[in-house]
Amino acid sequence: MKTIKILFIAVIVLVSGNLSAQERLSEIVERGTLRVGLTGAQPPFSMKAKNDELIGYDVDLANLLATSMELTLELVEMPFGELLPSLESGNIDMVISGMTITPARNVKTAFVGPYLISGKSILTKEKALSNATNAADINNNIKVVTLAGSTSEKFSKKHLDNVSLELVSNYDEAIQKIINDESDVMVADYPTCAYAMLRYPNHGMVILDRPLTIEPIGIALPNDALFINMVDNYIESLDAMGVLAVMEEKWFENPYWLLQLK
C-alpha cells in the first residue's frame, strides 16, 4: 500500500513539476495559516455549538493537522457544492467535510485517506422502509430529501427514479423535514443518520441496521505532490497512534457532545 502511494505521488510530481509543488507548500508555510473548507452543517462531522464555535469530527481533525504542521487553523464555511471549486481556485488549502472519495472527484483533485469508512443510509419514520437492504426497497413513490451537491444526491438520482426528490442546503433542514412529516426518507451518510437518532430520540425515527453502500471519506487537496505527501504522513501517524479511533468513538458513539449544541 505504501509503495502504491509513493508511485502515485511520483506521478503527480512528473505532471505538476517539483518546483511548483514546492512553491505551493511554501506559500502555505509562509502564510502561517491552514485554510480548511467545510460546511459547518454536517453533524457529526461539523456543526455549531451553543457559543457559535464549530465542533465535530472534521473540526478536531483539522485542528490536529494544523497543530502538527505548526500552522494557525482557519475554518472556512461554505455550502457543500462550493467546496471543491474553492479548492481548485485556491481560496482554501484543503477540504475536510465528510467528503466521499469518488472517481469523478478524484479526476479533478487529489485525496488523502480514507480517514473514515462510511456508507449511504436512510432516516425515516416508516418501519417498513427501515428494513430496506437495497435502493429498490425504497424506490416506491415516496418523498425523499437529501443534501444538494453530495454523493447522496447522486445516489438518489441514480437509484431512486420513482420518488419525489427534494434537495436542501444542510442536513439539519433535511432532518426537520422527516420530523415534521414533510418527507418520508432522508438519504445521507450513515454517521449523519446516526446523529439524528442520537439528537432526536423521541420522534419515532429509525435508520438501517447496515449501510446500503461502503464509501471512503477523505481529505481533498490540490494536486501538489509535496503537500499530499505531508498530509498523508500525518494521517497515517494519527491512525497508527489510535487517535482516529478515539475520535470516531467520541463523535459517533458517545452522545455527550450533544449537550454542546444549541
Short mmCIF file of C-alpha atoms in Angstrom, two decimals:
data_model
loop_
_atom_site.label_atom_id
_atom_site.label_comp_id
_atom_site.label_asym_id
_atom_site.label_seq_id
_atom_site.Cartn_x
_atom_site.Cartn_y
_atom_site.Cartn_z
CA MET A 1 0.00 0.00 0.00
CA LYS A 2 2.81 2.39 0.87
CA THR A 3 4.54 1.60 -2.46
CA ILE A 4 1.36 2.49 -4.34
CA LYS A 5 1.15 5.84 -2.54
CA ILE A 6 4.78 6.64 -3.35
CA LEU A 7 4.20 5.84 -7.04
CA PHE A 8 1.05 7.97 -7.03
CA ILE A 9 2.92 10.94 -5.60
CA ALA A 10 5.74 10.45 -8.10
CA VAL A 11 3.27 10.65 -10.98
CA ILE A 12 1.89 13.94 -9.65
CA VAL A 13 5.45 15.31 -9.43
CA LEU A 14 6.01 14.46 -13.11
CA VAL A 15 2.73 16.10 -14.10
CA SER A 16 2.76 19.23 -11.97
CA GLY A 17 6.50 19.80 -11.66
CA ASN A 18 8.51 19.63 -8.44
CA LEU A 19 9.22 23.38 -8.35
CA SER A 20 5.54 24.38 -8.46
CA ALA A 21 4.80 21.86 -5.71
CA GLN A 22 7.49 23.40 -3.54
CA GLU A 23 6.14 26.89 -4.20
CA ARG A 24 2.58 25.83 -3.33
CA LEU A 25 3.58 24.33 0.01
CA SER A 26 5.94 27.24 0.70
CA GLU A 27 3.02 29.65 0.24
CA ILE A 28 1.05 27.90 2.97
CA VAL A 29 4.04 27.77 5.32
CA GLU A 30 4.93 31.44 4.73
CA ARG A 31 1.32 32.47 5.29
CA GLY A 32 1.34 30.54 8.55
CA THR A 33 -2.32 29.62 8.18
CA LEU A 34 -4.03 26.42 7.05
CA ARG A 35 -7.37 27.24 5.40
CA VAL A 36 -9.71 24.27 5.71
CA GLY A 37 -13.04 24.29 3.89
CA LEU A 38 -16.12 22.65 5.44
CA THR A 39 -19.85 23.22 5.56
CA GLY A 40 -20.26 23.63 9.32
CA ALA A 41 -23.64 21.93 8.88
CA GLN A 42 -22.88 18.20 8.59
CA PRO A 43 -23.24 16.72 12.05
CA PRO A 44 -21.37 14.91 13.47
CA PHE A 45 -18.61 15.94 11.04
CA SER A 46 -19.07 19.68 11.65
CA MET A 47 -21.75 21.81 13.35
CA LYS A 48 -22.26 24.89 15.53
CA ALA A 49 -22.14 24.72 19.32
CA LYS A 50 -24.11 26.96 21.71
CA ASN A 51 -21.27 29.51 21.65
CA ASP A 52 -21.34 29.53 17.80
CA GLU A 53 -17.98 27.75 17.61
CA LEU A 54 -17.60 24.90 15.15
CA ILE A 55 -17.26 21.42 16.63
CA GLY A 56 -17.24 17.90 15.23
CA TYR A 57 -15.04 15.09 13.96
CA ASP A 58 -13.75 17.07 10.99
CA VAL A 59 -13.09 20.13 13.14
CA ASP A 60 -10.98 18.03 15.52
CA LEU A 61 -9.11 16.52 12.58
CA ALA A 62 -8.43 19.95 11.06
CA ASN A 63 -7.10 21.19 14.40
CA LEU A 64 -4.80 18.18 14.74
CA LEU A 65 -3.39 18.67 11.24
CA ALA A 66 -2.83 22.42 11.70
CA THR A 67 -1.12 21.83 15.04
CA SER A 68 1.08 19.10 13.57
CA MET A 69 2.11 21.44 10.75
CA GLU A 70 2.71 24.28 13.23
CA LEU A 71 0.14 26.42 11.42
CA THR A 72 -2.81 28.51 12.59
CA LEU A 73 -6.12 26.94 11.59
CA GLU A 74 -8.66 28.96 9.64
CA LEU A 75 -12.01 27.20 9.15
CA VAL A 76 -13.82 28.43 6.04
CA GLU A 77 -17.55 27.65 5.94
CA MET A 78 -19.44 27.33 2.67
CA PRO A 79 -22.16 25.19 1.03
CA PHE A 80 -21.04 21.67 0.16
CA GLY A 81 -21.26 22.25 -3.58
CA GLU A 82 -18.80 25.17 -3.37
CA LEU A 83 -16.03 23.30 -1.55
CA LEU A 84 -14.20 21.68 -4.46
CA PRO A 85 -14.47 24.76 -6.74
CA SER A 86 -12.99 26.85 -3.91
CA LEU A 87 -10.16 24.35 -3.52
CA GLU A 88 -9.50 24.44 -7.26
CA SER A 89 -9.45 28.26 -7.30
CA GLY A 90 -7.00 28.38 -4.39
CA ASN A 91 -9.34 30.07 -1.90
CA ILE A 92 -8.84 27.19 0.55
CA ASP A 93 -5.97 24.74 1.07
CA MET A 94 -7.93 21.55 1.73
CA VAL A 95 -11.45 20.20 2.23
CA ILE A 96 -12.35 18.21 5.35
CA SER A 97 -16.11 17.93 5.21
CA GLY A 98 -17.31 14.33 5.27
CA MET A 99 -16.46 14.12 1.57
CA THR A 100 -16.63 10.73 -0.13
CA ILE A 101 -13.72 9.81 -2.41
CA THR A 102 -15.22 9.15 -5.85
CA PRO A 103 -13.62 8.68 -9.29
CA ALA A 104 -15.39 11.81 -10.60
CA ARG A 105 -13.94 13.93 -7.80
CA ASN A 106 -10.53 12.27 -7.94
CA VAL A 107 -10.18 13.24 -11.60
CA LYS A 108 -10.12 16.91 -10.58
CA THR A 109 -8.48 16.82 -7.16
CA ALA A 110 -6.28 14.60 -5.01
CA PHE A 111 -7.48 12.82 -1.87
CA VAL A 112 -5.67 11.61 1.23
CA GLY A 113 -7.23 8.84 3.25
CA PRO A 114 -9.66 7.46 3.81
CA TYR A 115 -9.71 8.64 7.40
CA LEU A 116 -13.17 7.12 7.86
CA ILE A 117 -15.29 4.46 6.15
CA SER A 118 -18.96 5.36 5.77
CA GLY A 119 -21.89 4.39 3.56
CA LYS A 120 -25.31 5.50 2.38
CA SER A 121 -28.19 5.04 4.79
CA ILE A 122 -31.69 6.43 5.32
CA LEU A 123 -33.55 8.16 8.11
CA THR A 124 -37.31 7.57 8.22
CA LYS A 125 -40.36 7.11 10.42
CA GLU A 126 -41.63 4.25 8.30
CA LYS A 127 -40.84 0.88 9.85
CA ALA A 128 -41.22 -0.93 6.51
CA LEU A 129 -38.65 1.34 4.86
CA SER A 130 -36.21 0.83 7.73
CA ASN A 131 -35.89 -2.83 6.69
CA ALA A 132 -34.50 -1.91 3.27
CA THR A 133 -31.45 -3.83 2.09
CA ASN A 134 -31.02 -2.07 -1.26
CA ALA A 135 -32.18 1.05 -3.10
CA ALA A 136 -35.02 -0.80 -4.82
CA ASP A 137 -36.73 -1.28 -1.46
CA ILE A 138 -37.27 2.48 -1.08
CA ASN A 139 -37.88 3.34 -4.74
CA ASN A 140 -41.64 3.46 -4.36
CA ASN A 141 -43.47 6.79 -4.86
CA ILE A 142 -42.26 8.47 -1.67
CA LYS A 143 -40.80 11.88 -0.78
CA VAL A 144 -37.01 11.84 -0.43
CA VAL A 145 -34.80 14.66 0.83
CA THR A 146 -31.00 14.90 0.68
CA LEU A 147 -28.08 17.31 0.55
CA ALA A 148 -27.50 19.23 -2.68
CA GLY A 149 -24.16 18.55 -4.37
CA SER A 150 -23.43 15.44 -2.31
CA THR A 151 -22.90 11.81 -3.24
CA SER A 152 -26.28 11.24 -1.55
CA GLU A 153 -27.87 13.37 -4.27
CA LYS A 154 -26.02 11.38 -6.94
CA PHE A 155 -27.06 8.08 -5.30
CA SER A 156 -30.71 9.20 -5.13
CA LYS A 157 -30.85 10.36 -8.74
CA LYS A 158 -29.20 7.17 -9.97
CA HIS A 159 -31.20 4.62 -7.97
CA LEU A 160 -34.46 6.34 -6.98
CA ASP A 161 -36.29 7.23 -10.18
CA ASN A 162 -39.76 6.63 -8.74
CA VAL A 163 -39.63 9.17 -5.90
CA SER A 164 -40.15 12.89 -5.39
CA LEU A 165 -36.64 14.21 -4.65
CA GLU A 166 -36.02 17.45 -2.74
CA LEU A 167 -32.54 18.96 -2.30
CA VAL A 168 -31.62 21.08 0.71
CA SER A 169 -28.51 23.05 1.70
CA ASN A 170 -27.86 21.28 5.02
CA TYR A 171 -28.82 18.10 6.84
CA ASP A 172 -30.42 19.83 9.83
CA GLU A 173 -33.08 21.09 7.41
CA ALA A 174 -33.48 17.59 6.00
CA ILE A 175 -33.86 16.05 9.46
CA GLN A 176 -36.55 18.57 10.37
CA LYS A 177 -38.48 17.57 7.24
CA ILE A 178 -38.54 13.97 8.48
CA ILE A 179 -39.58 15.06 11.98
CA ASN A 180 -42.37 17.26 10.56
CA ASP A 181 -43.58 14.53 8.16
CA GLU A 182 -42.75 16.71 5.15
CA SER A 183 -40.53 13.96 3.70
CA ASP A 184 -40.65 10.19 4.04
CA VAL A 185 -36.93 9.44 3.78
CA MET A 186 -33.67 11.31 4.21
CA VAL A 187 -30.75 9.81 2.27
CA ALA A 188 -27.40 10.57 3.91
CA ASP A 189 -24.15 9.03 5.08
CA TYR A 190 -24.63 6.62 7.98
CA PRO A 191 -22.97 8.91 10.61
CA THR A 192 -25.41 11.71 9.78
CA CYS A 193 -28.40 9.39 10.18
CA ALA A 194 -26.96 8.08 13.45
CA TYR A 195 -26.54 11.67 14.66
CA ALA A 196 -30.23 12.36 14.02
CA MET A 197 -31.18 9.34 16.11
CA LEU A 198 -28.92 10.49 18.96
CA ARG A 199 -30.21 14.07 18.96
CA TYR A 200 -33.91 13.36 18.46
CA PRO A 201 -34.57 10.03 20.23
CA ASN A 202 -38.27 10.68 20.89
CA HIS A 203 -39.53 11.38 17.37
CA GLY A 204 -40.08 7.81 16.21
CA MET A 205 -37.30 7.84 13.63
CA VAL A 206 -35.37 4.76 12.56
CA ILE A 207 -32.31 4.03 10.42
CA LEU A 208 -30.94 0.98 8.62
CA ASP A 209 -29.02 -1.66 10.57
CA ARG A 210 -26.36 -1.63 7.84
CA PRO A 211 -25.47 0.99 5.20
CA LEU A 212 -26.60 0.42 1.61
CA THR A 213 -23.09 1.16 0.30
CA ILE A 214 -19.50 1.30 1.52
CA GLU A 215 -17.83 4.68 0.93
CA PRO A 216 -14.39 6.06 1.87
CA ILE A 217 -14.25 9.56 3.39
CA GLY A 218 -11.10 11.55 2.64
CA ILE A 219 -9.35 14.92 2.63
CA ALA A 220 -9.46 16.76 -0.70
CA LEU A 221 -6.21 18.51 -1.64
CA PRO A 222 -4.77 20.40 -4.61
CA ASN A 223 -2.62 18.33 -6.99
CA ASP A 224 0.54 19.22 -5.10
CA ALA A 225 2.82 16.23 -4.52
CA LEU A 226 4.72 17.58 -1.52
CA PHE A 227 1.58 18.81 0.22
CA ILE A 228 -0.18 15.47 -0.41
CA ASN A 229 2.84 13.58 0.92
CA MET A 230 2.96 15.66 4.11
CA VAL A 231 -0.78 15.36 4.89
CA ASP A 232 -0.71 11.63 4.10
CA ASN A 233 2.14 11.11 6.57
CA TYR A 234 0.26 12.95 9.33
CA ILE A 235 -2.97 10.99 8.72
CA GLU A 236 -1.08 7.69 8.79
CA SER A 237 0.60 8.72 12.06
CA LEU A 238 -2.72 9.70 13.68
CA ASP A 239 -4.20 6.38 12.59
CA ALA A 240 -1.23 4.37 13.85
CA MET A 241 -1.40 6.09 17.26
CA GLY A 242 -5.11 5.25 17.58
CA VAL A 243 -6.18 8.89 17.54
CA LEU A 244 -8.68 8.43 14.71
CA ALA A 245 -10.32 5.52 16.53
CA VAL A 246 -10.72 7.64 19.67
CA MET A 247 -12.27 10.45 17.62
CA GLU A 248 -14.67 8.04 15.95
CA GLU A 249 -15.86 6.78 19.33
CA LYS A 250 -16.20 10.36 20.63
CA TRP A 251 -18.33 11.67 17.77
CA PHE A 252 -20.20 8.59 16.50
CA GLU A 253 -20.84 6.54 19.64
CA ASN A 254 -20.71 8.84 22.68
CA PRO A 255 -23.78 11.16 22.87
CA TYR A 256 -22.41 13.59 25.49
CA TRP A 257 -21.23 16.13 22.93
CA LEU A 258 -24.88 16.76 22.07
CA LEU A 259 -25.05 18.87 25.22
CA GLN A 260 -22.86 21.45 23.47
CA LEU A 261 -25.41 22.04 20.70
CA LYS A 262 -27.99 24.80 20.56
#
